[in-house]
Amino acid sequence: MAVSEIDRLIELLARLPGLGPRSARRAVLHLIKKREALLLPLAAALAKAAETIRACGRCGNLDTQDPCVICRDQRRDPTVLCVVEEVADLWAIERSGAFGGRYHVLGGTLSALDGRGPEQLKVDGLVARARAPEVSEVILALSATVDGQTTGHYLSERLADSGVTVSRLAHGVPVGGELDYLDDGTLTAALKARRPADG
Ligand SMILES: [Zn+2]
């Protein structure tokens, strides 16, 4: 591996969340030392992931099949949709084991600051899914940030005439917190004690 390729690898890894140039340099040296055990399997796994992982056309979850494994699972409750901002939030709720319905990944929140409006989020898809006859409840599992709450109000209005109950997570979700950082117990409690969303 030429030095420039090592630099390139360090530069790419340093862009990952939680890593900087220093951690990236350490990671790269470690990968090169563990060529057979780590570097080659990682390279193969990355290539495979890049080739096969797609967003589910129905819910936005990431999977190698579309519809994803959750949308295809007939044992899941078809009456409840849980709306989350990002796939990381979906994973967090799945880890908690507290929810047996299906999901809808918005792809973020409304944000005046970042210039993100409803058209940048998967809102129309959500409204269409909420109108399906089998769906009776939509749970808004959004962050307790200003943007998360603004998005919740907007979605409540958009879903008002769809005939479903719209609920939101109970308090216990820390202000400014993201679902991914919650422990399973807090998340489970917030889901169980969910309450009607105010329009
Ligand atoms: Zn799906």
Coordinates of N, CA, C and O in Angstrom, one line a residue, residues 45-169:
A45 N -16.8 -6.8 3.6 CA -18.1 -6.5 4.2 C -18.6 -5.1 3.7 O -19.7 -4.9 3.4
L46 N -17.6 -4.2 3.5 CA -18.0 -2.8 3.1 C -18.4 -2.9 1.6 O -19.4 -2.3 1.2
A47 N -17.7 -3.7 0.8 CA -18.1 -3.8 -0.6 C -19.5 -4.4 -0.8 O -20.3 -4.0 -1.5
K48 N -19.7 -5.5 0.1 CA -21.0 -6.2 0.0 C -22.1 -5.2 0.5 O -23.2 -5.2 -0.1
A49 N -21.9 -4.5 1.5 CA -22.9 -3.5 2.1 C -23.2 -2.5 1.0 O -24.4 -2.1 0.8
A50 N -22.2 -1.9 0.4 CA -22.4 -0.9 -0.6 C -23.2 -1.4 -1.8 O -24.0 -0.7 -2.4
E51 N -23.0 -2.7 -2.1 CA -23.7 -3.3 -3.2 C -25.2 -3.6 -2.9 O -26.1 -3.5 -3.7
T52 N -25.4 -4.1 -1.7 CA -26.7 -4.7 -1.4 C -27.7 -3.9 -0.5 O -28.9 -4.2 -0.5
I53 N -27.2 -3.0 0.3 CA -28.1 -2.4 1.3 C -28.8 -1.2 0.7 O -28.2 -0.3 0.0
R54 N -30.1 -1.2 0.8 CA -31.0 -0.2 0.3 C -32.0 0.3 1.3 O -32.3 -0.4 2.3
A55 N -32.6 1.4 1.1 CA -33.7 1.9 2.0 C -35.0 1.2 1.5 O -35.3 1.1 0.3
C56 N -35.7 0.7 2.5 CA -37.0 0.0 2.2 C -38.0 1.1 1.5 O -38.1 2.2 2.1
G57 N -38.6 0.7 0.4 CA -39.4 1.6 -0.3 C -40.7 1.9 0.5 O -41.4 2.9 0.2
R58 N -41.1 1.1 1.5 CA -42.3 1.3 2.2 C -42.0 2.1 3.5 O -42.7 3.1 3.7
C59 N -41.0 1.7 4.3 CA -40.8 2.4 5.6 C -39.5 3.1 5.7 O -39.4 3.9 6.7
G60 N -38.5 2.9 4.8 CA -37.3 3.7 4.9 C -36.2 3.0 5.8 O -35.1 3.5 5.9
N61 N -36.5 1.8 6.3 CA -35.5 1.0 7.1 C -34.4 0.6 6.1 O -34.7 0.5 4.9
L62 N -33.3 0.3 6.6 CA -32.2 -0.2 5.7 C -32.1 -1.7 5.8 O -32.2 -2.3 6.8
D63 N -32.0 -2.3 4.6 CA -32.0 -3.8 4.5 C -31.5 -4.2 3.2 O -31.4 -3.4 2.2
T64 N -31.2 -5.5 3.0 CA -30.8 -6.0 1.7 C -32.0 -6.4 0.9 O -31.8 -6.7 -0.3
Q65 N -33.2 -6.4 1.4 CA -34.4 -6.7 0.6 C -35.4 -5.6 0.8 O -35.5 -4.9 1.8
D66 N -36.2 -5.4 -0.2 CA -37.2 -4.4 -0.3 C -38.5 -5.0 -0.7 O -38.6 -5.5 -1.8
P67 N -39.6 -5.0 0.1 CA -39.7 -4.4 1.5 C -38.7 -5.1 2.4 O -38.4 -6.3 2.2
C68 N -38.4 -4.4 3.5 CA -37.5 -4.8 4.5 C -38.0 -6.0 5.4 O -39.2 -6.3 5.3
V69 N -37.2 -6.5 6.2 CA -37.6 -7.7 7.0 C -38.7 -7.4 8.0 O -39.6 -8.2 8.2
I70 N -38.8 -6.1 8.4 CA -39.8 -5.7 9.4 C -41.2 -5.6 8.6 O -42.2 -6.1 9.1
C71 N -41.1 -5.0 7.4 CA -42.4 -4.8 6.7 C -42.9 -6.2 6.2 O -44.1 -6.4 6.0
R72 N -42.0 -7.1 6.0 CA -42.4 -8.5 5.5 C -42.9 -9.4 6.6 O -43.5 -10.4 6.3
D73 N -42.5 -9.1 7.8 CA -42.8 -10.0 8.9 C -44.3 -10.0 9.3 O -44.9 -9.0 9.8
Q74 N -45.0 -11.1 9.0 CA -46.4 -11.2 9.1 C -46.8 -11.2 10.6 O -48.0 -11.0 10.9
R75 N -45.9 -11.5 11.5 CA -46.2 -11.5 12.9 C -46.3 -10.1 13.5 O -46.7 -10.0 14.7
R76 N -45.8 -9.1 12.8 CA -45.9 -7.8 13.4 C -47.3 -7.2 13.3 O -48.0 -7.5 12.4
D77 N -47.6 -6.4 14.3 CA -48.9 -5.8 14.4 C -49.1 -4.8 13.2 O -48.5 -3.7 13.2
P78 N -50.1 -5.0 12.3 CA -50.3 -4.1 11.2 C -51.1 -2.9 11.5 O -51.2 -2.0 10.7
T79 N -51.6 -2.8 12.8 CA -52.5 -1.7 13.1 C -51.7 -0.4 13.6 O -52.3 0.7 13.7
V80 N -50.5 -0.6 14.0 CA -49.7 0.5 14.6 C -48.5 0.9 13.7 O -47.7 0.0 13.4
L81 N -48.3 2.2 13.4 CA -47.1 2.7 12.8 C -46.4 3.6 13.8 O -47.0 4.4 14.4
C82 N -45.1 3.4 13.9 CA -44.2 4.2 14.7 C -43.4 5.1 13.8 O -42.6 4.6 13.1
V83 N -43.5 6.4 14.0 CA -42.8 7.3 13.1 C -41.5 7.7 13.8 O -41.5 8.2 15.0
V84 N -40.4 7.5 13.2 CA -39.1 7.9 13.8 C -38.4 8.9 12.8 O -38.7 8.9 11.6
E85 N -37.4 9.6 13.3 CA -36.6 10.5 12.4 C -35.6 9.8 11.6 O -35.5 10.0 10.4
E86 N -34.8 8.9 12.2 CA -33.7 8.2 11.5 C -33.8 6.7 11.8 O -34.4 6.3 12.7
V87 N -33.1 6.0 10.9 CA -33.0 4.5 11.1 C -32.3 4.2 12.5 O -32.7 3.2 13.1
A88 N -31.4 5.0 13.0 CA -30.8 4.8 14.3 C -31.9 4.7 15.4 O -31.8 4.0 16.3
D89 N -33.0 5.5 15.2 CA -34.1 5.5 16.2 C -34.9 4.2 16.1 O -35.3 3.7 17.1
L90 N -35.1 3.8 14.9 CA -35.8 2.5 14.7 C -35.0 1.4 15.3 O -35.5 0.5 16.0
W91 N -33.7 1.4 15.1 CA -32.8 0.4 15.7 C -32.9 0.4 17.3 O -33.0 -0.6 17.9
A92 N -32.9 1.6 17.8 CA -33.0 1.8 19.3 C -34.3 1.2 19.8 O -34.3 0.5 20.8
I93 N -35.4 1.5 19.1 CA -36.7 0.9 19.6 C -36.7 -0.6 19.4 O -37.2 -1.3 20.3
E94 N -36.2 -1.1 18.3 CA -36.1 -2.6 18.1 C -35.3 -3.2 19.2 O -35.6 -4.3 19.7
R95 N -34.2 -2.6 19.6 CA -33.3 -3.1 20.7 C -34.1 -3.2 22.0 O -33.9 -4.1 22.8
S96 N -35.0 -2.2 22.2 CA -35.7 -2.2 23.5 C -36.8 -3.4 23.5 O -37.2 -3.8 24.6
G97 N -37.2 -3.8 22.3 CA -38.2 -4.9 22.3 C -39.6 -4.5 22.7 O -40.4 -5.3 22.9
A98 N -39.8 -3.1 22.8 CA -41.1 -2.7 23.4 C -42.1 -2.4 22.4 O -43.3 -2.1 22.7
F99 N -41.8 -2.6 21.1 CA -42.8 -2.3 20.0 C -42.9 -3.4 19.0 O -41.9 -3.9 18.5
G100 N -44.1 -3.8 18.7 CA -44.3 -4.9 17.8 C -45.0 -4.6 16.5 O -45.4 -5.4 15.7
G101 N -45.1 -3.3 16.2 CA -45.8 -2.8 15.0 C -44.8 -2.6 13.9 O -43.7 -3.1 13.9
R102 N -45.1 -1.7 13.0 CA -44.2 -1.4 11.9 C -43.8 0.1 12.0 O -44.3 0.9 12.8
Y103 N -42.8 0.5 11.2 CA -42.2 1.8 11.3 C -42.4 2.7 10.1 O -42.8 2.2 9.0
H104 N -42.1 4.0 10.3 CA -42.0 4.9 9.1 C -40.8 5.9 9.4 O -40.9 6.6 10.4
V105 N -39.8 5.8 8.7 CA -38.6 6.6 8.9 C -38.8 7.9 8.1 O -38.8 7.9 6.8
L106 N -38.8 9.1 8.8 CA -39.1 10.3 8.1 C -37.9 10.8 7.3 O -38.0 11.5 6.3
G107 N -36.7 10.5 7.8 CA -35.5 11.1 7.2 C -35.0 12.4 7.8 O -34.3 13.1 7.2
G108 N -35.5 12.7 9.0 CA -35.1 13.9 9.7 C -36.3 14.6 10.3 O -37.3 14.0 10.4
T109 N -36.1 15.9 10.7 CA -37.2 16.7 11.2 C -37.3 17.9 10.3 O -36.4 18.3 9.5
L110 N -38.4 18.6 10.4 CA -38.5 19.9 9.8 C -37.5 20.8 10.5 O -37.3 20.7 11.7
S111 N -36.9 21.7 9.7 CA -35.9 22.6 10.3 C -35.8 23.8 9.5 O -35.3 23.8 8.4
A112 N -36.2 24.9 10.1 CA -36.1 26.2 9.4 C -34.7 26.6 9.2 O -34.2 27.1 8.2
L113 N -33.9 26.3 10.3 CA -32.5 26.6 10.2 C -31.7 25.9 9.1 O -30.9 26.5 8.4
D114 N -32.0 24.6 8.9 CA -31.3 23.8 7.9 C -32.1 23.8 6.6 O -31.7 23.1 5.7
G115 N -33.2 24.6 6.5 CA -33.9 24.7 5.3 C -34.6 23.4 4.9 O -34.7 23.1 3.7
R116 N -35.0 22.6 5.9 CA -35.7 21.3 5.6 C -37.2 21.4 5.8 O -37.7 21.7 6.9
G117 N -37.9 21.3 4.7 CA -39.4 21.4 4.7 C -40.0 20.0 4.5 O -39.3 19.0 4.4
P118 N -41.3 20.0 4.6 CA -42.0 18.7 4.4 C -41.6 17.9 3.2 O -41.6 16.7 3.2
E119 N -41.3 18.6 2.1 CA -41.0 17.9 0.8 C -39.7 17.2 0.9 O -39.4 16.3 0.1
Q120 N -38.8 17.5 1.9 CA -37.6 16.8 2.1 C -37.7 15.6 2.9 O -36.8 14.8 3.1
L121 N -38.9 15.4 3.6 CA -39.1 14.3 4.5 C -40.2 13.4 3.8 O -40.9 13.7 2.9
K122 N -40.2 12.1 4.4 CA -41.1 11.1 3.8 C -42.5 11.3 4.4 O -43.0 10.4 5.1
V123 N -43.1 12.5 4.2 CA -44.4 12.7 4.8 C -45.6 12.2 4.0 O -46.5 11.6 4.5
D124 N -45.5 12.4 2.7 CA -46.6 11.9 1.8 C -46.8 10.4 2.0 O -47.9 9.9 2.0
G125 N -45.7 9.7 2.0 CA -45.7 8.2 2.2 C -46.4 7.8 3.5 O -47.2 6.9 3.6
L126 N -46.1 8.6 4.5 CA -46.7 8.3 5.9 C -48.2 8.5 5.8 O -49.0 7.7 6.3
V127 N -48.6 9.7 5.2 CA -50.1 10.0 5.2 C -50.8 8.8 4.4 O -51.8 8.4 4.8
A128 N -50.2 8.4 3.3 CA -50.8 7.3 2.5 C -50.9 6.0 3.3 O -51.9 5.4 3.3
R129 N -49.8 5.7 4.0 CA -49.8 4.5 4.8 C -50.8 4.6 6.0 O -51.5 3.6 6.3
A130 N -51.0 5.8 6.6 CA -51.9 5.9 7.7 C -53.4 5.7 7.2 O -54.3 5.4 8.0
R131 N -53.6 6.0 5.9 CA -55.0 5.8 5.4 C -55.4 4.4 5.1 O -56.5 4.1 4.8
A132 N -54.4 3.5 5.2 CA -54.7 2.1 4.9 C -55.7 1.6 6.0 O -55.6 2.0 7.1
P133 N -56.7 0.8 5.5 CA -57.8 0.4 6.5 C -57.3 -0.3 7.7 O -57.9 -0.2 8.8
E134 N -56.2 -1.1 7.6 CA -55.7 -1.8 8.8 C -55.0 -1.0 9.9 O -54.9 -1.4 11.0
V135 N -54.6 0.3 9.5 CA -53.9 1.1 10.4 C -54.8 1.9 11.3 O -55.7 2.6 10.8
S136 N -54.7 1.8 12.7 CA -55.5 2.5 13.6 C -54.8 3.5 14.5 O -55.4 4.4 15.1
E137 N -53.5 3.3 14.6 CA -52.7 4.3 15.4 C -51.4 4.6 14.8 O -50.7 3.7 14.2
V138 N -51.0 5.9 14.9 CA -49.7 6.3 14.5 C -49.0 6.9 15.7 O -49.5 7.8 16.4
I139 N -47.9 6.4 16.1 CA -47.1 6.9 17.3 C -46.0 7.7 16.8 O -45.2 7.3 15.9
L140 N -45.9 9.0 17.2 CA -44.8 9.9 16.8 C -43.7 9.7 17.9 O -43.8 10.2 19.0
A141 N -42.7 9.0 17.5 CA -41.5 8.8 18.4 C -40.4 9.7 18.0 O -39.4 9.3 17.4
L142 N -40.6 11.0 18.2 CA -39.7 12.1 17.7 C -38.9 12.6 18.9 O -39.4 12.6 20.0
S143 N -37.8 13.2 18.6 CA -37.0 13.8 19.7 C -37.7 14.9 20.4 O -38.6 15.6 19.8
A144 N -37.3 15.2 21.6 CA -37.9 16.3 22.4 C -37.2 17.6 22.1 O -37.2 18.5 22.9
T145 N -36.7 17.7 20.9 CA -36.0 19.0 20.5 C -37.1 19.9 19.9 O -38.2 19.4 19.6
V146 N -36.8 21.2 19.7 CA -37.8 22.1 19.1 C -38.2 21.6 17.8 O -39.4 21.5 17.4
D147 N -37.2 21.2 17.0 CA -37.5 20.7 15.6 C -38.4 19.4 15.7 O -39.3 19.2 14.9
G148 N -38.0 18.5 16.6 CA -38.8 17.3 16.7 C -40.3 17.6 17.1 O -41.2 17.0 16.5
Q149 N -40.5 18.5 18.0 CA -41.8 18.9 18.4 C -42.6 19.6 17.3 O -43.8 19.4 17.1
T150 N -41.9 20.5 16.6 CA -42.5 21.2 15.5 C -43.0 20.2 14.4 O -44.1 20.2 13.9
T151 N -42.1 19.2 14.2 CA -42.5 18.1 13.2 C -43.7 17.3 13.7 O -44.5 17.0 12.9
G152 N -43.7 17.1 15.0 CA -44.8 16.3 15.6 C -46.2 17.0 15.4 O -47.2 16.4 15.0
H153 N -46.2 18.4 15.6 CA -47.4 19.1 15.4 C -47.8 19.1 13.9 O -49.0 18.9 13.6
Y154 N -46.8 19.3 13.1 CA -47.1 19.3 11.6 C -47.7 17.9 11.2 O -48.8 17.9 10.5
L155 N -47.1 16.8 11.7 CA -47.6 15.5 11.3 C -49.0 15.3 11.9 O -49.9 14.7 11.2
S156 N -49.3 15.7 13.1 CA -50.6 15.6 13.7 C -51.7 16.2 12.8 O -52.8 15.7 12.6
E157 N -51.3 17.4 12.3 CA -52.3 18.1 11.4 C -52.5 17.4 10.1 O -53.6 17.2 9.7
R158 N -51.4 16.9 9.6 CA -51.5 16.2 8.3 C -52.3 14.9 8.4 O -52.9 14.4 7.5
L159 N -52.2 14.3 9.6 CA -52.9 13.0 9.9 C -54.3 13.2 10.4 O -55.0 12.2 10.7
A160 N -54.7 14.4 10.7 CA -56.0 14.7 11.4 C -57.2 14.0 10.8 O -58.1 13.5 11.4
D161 N -57.2 14.0 9.4 CA -58.4 13.5 8.8 C -58.2 12.1 8.2 O -58.9 11.6 7.3
S162 N -57.2 11.4 8.7 CA -56.9 10.0 8.2 C -57.6 8.9 9.0 O -57.5 7.8 8.7
G163 N -58.3 9.3 10.1 CA -59.1 8.4 10.9 C -58.2 7.5 11.8 O -58.7 6.5 12.4
V164 N -57.0 7.9 12.1 CA -56.2 7.2 13.0 C -56.0 8.0 14.3 O -56.1 9.2 14.3
T165 N -55.7 7.2 15.4 CA -55.3 7.9 16.6 C -53.8 8.3 16.5 O -53.0 7.4 16.1
V166 N -53.5 9.5 16.8 CA -52.1 10.0 16.7 C -51.6 10.1 18.2 O -52.2 10.9 18.9
S167 N -50.6 9.4 18.5 CA -50.1 9.6 19.9 C -48.6 9.9 19.8 O -48.0 9.8 18.8
R168 N -48.1 10.4 21.0 CA -46.7 10.7 21.0 C -46.0 10.1 22.3 O -46.8 9.7 23.2
L169 N -44.7 10.0 22.3 CA -44.0 9.4 23.4 C -44.3 10.2 24.6 O -44.4 11.4 24.6

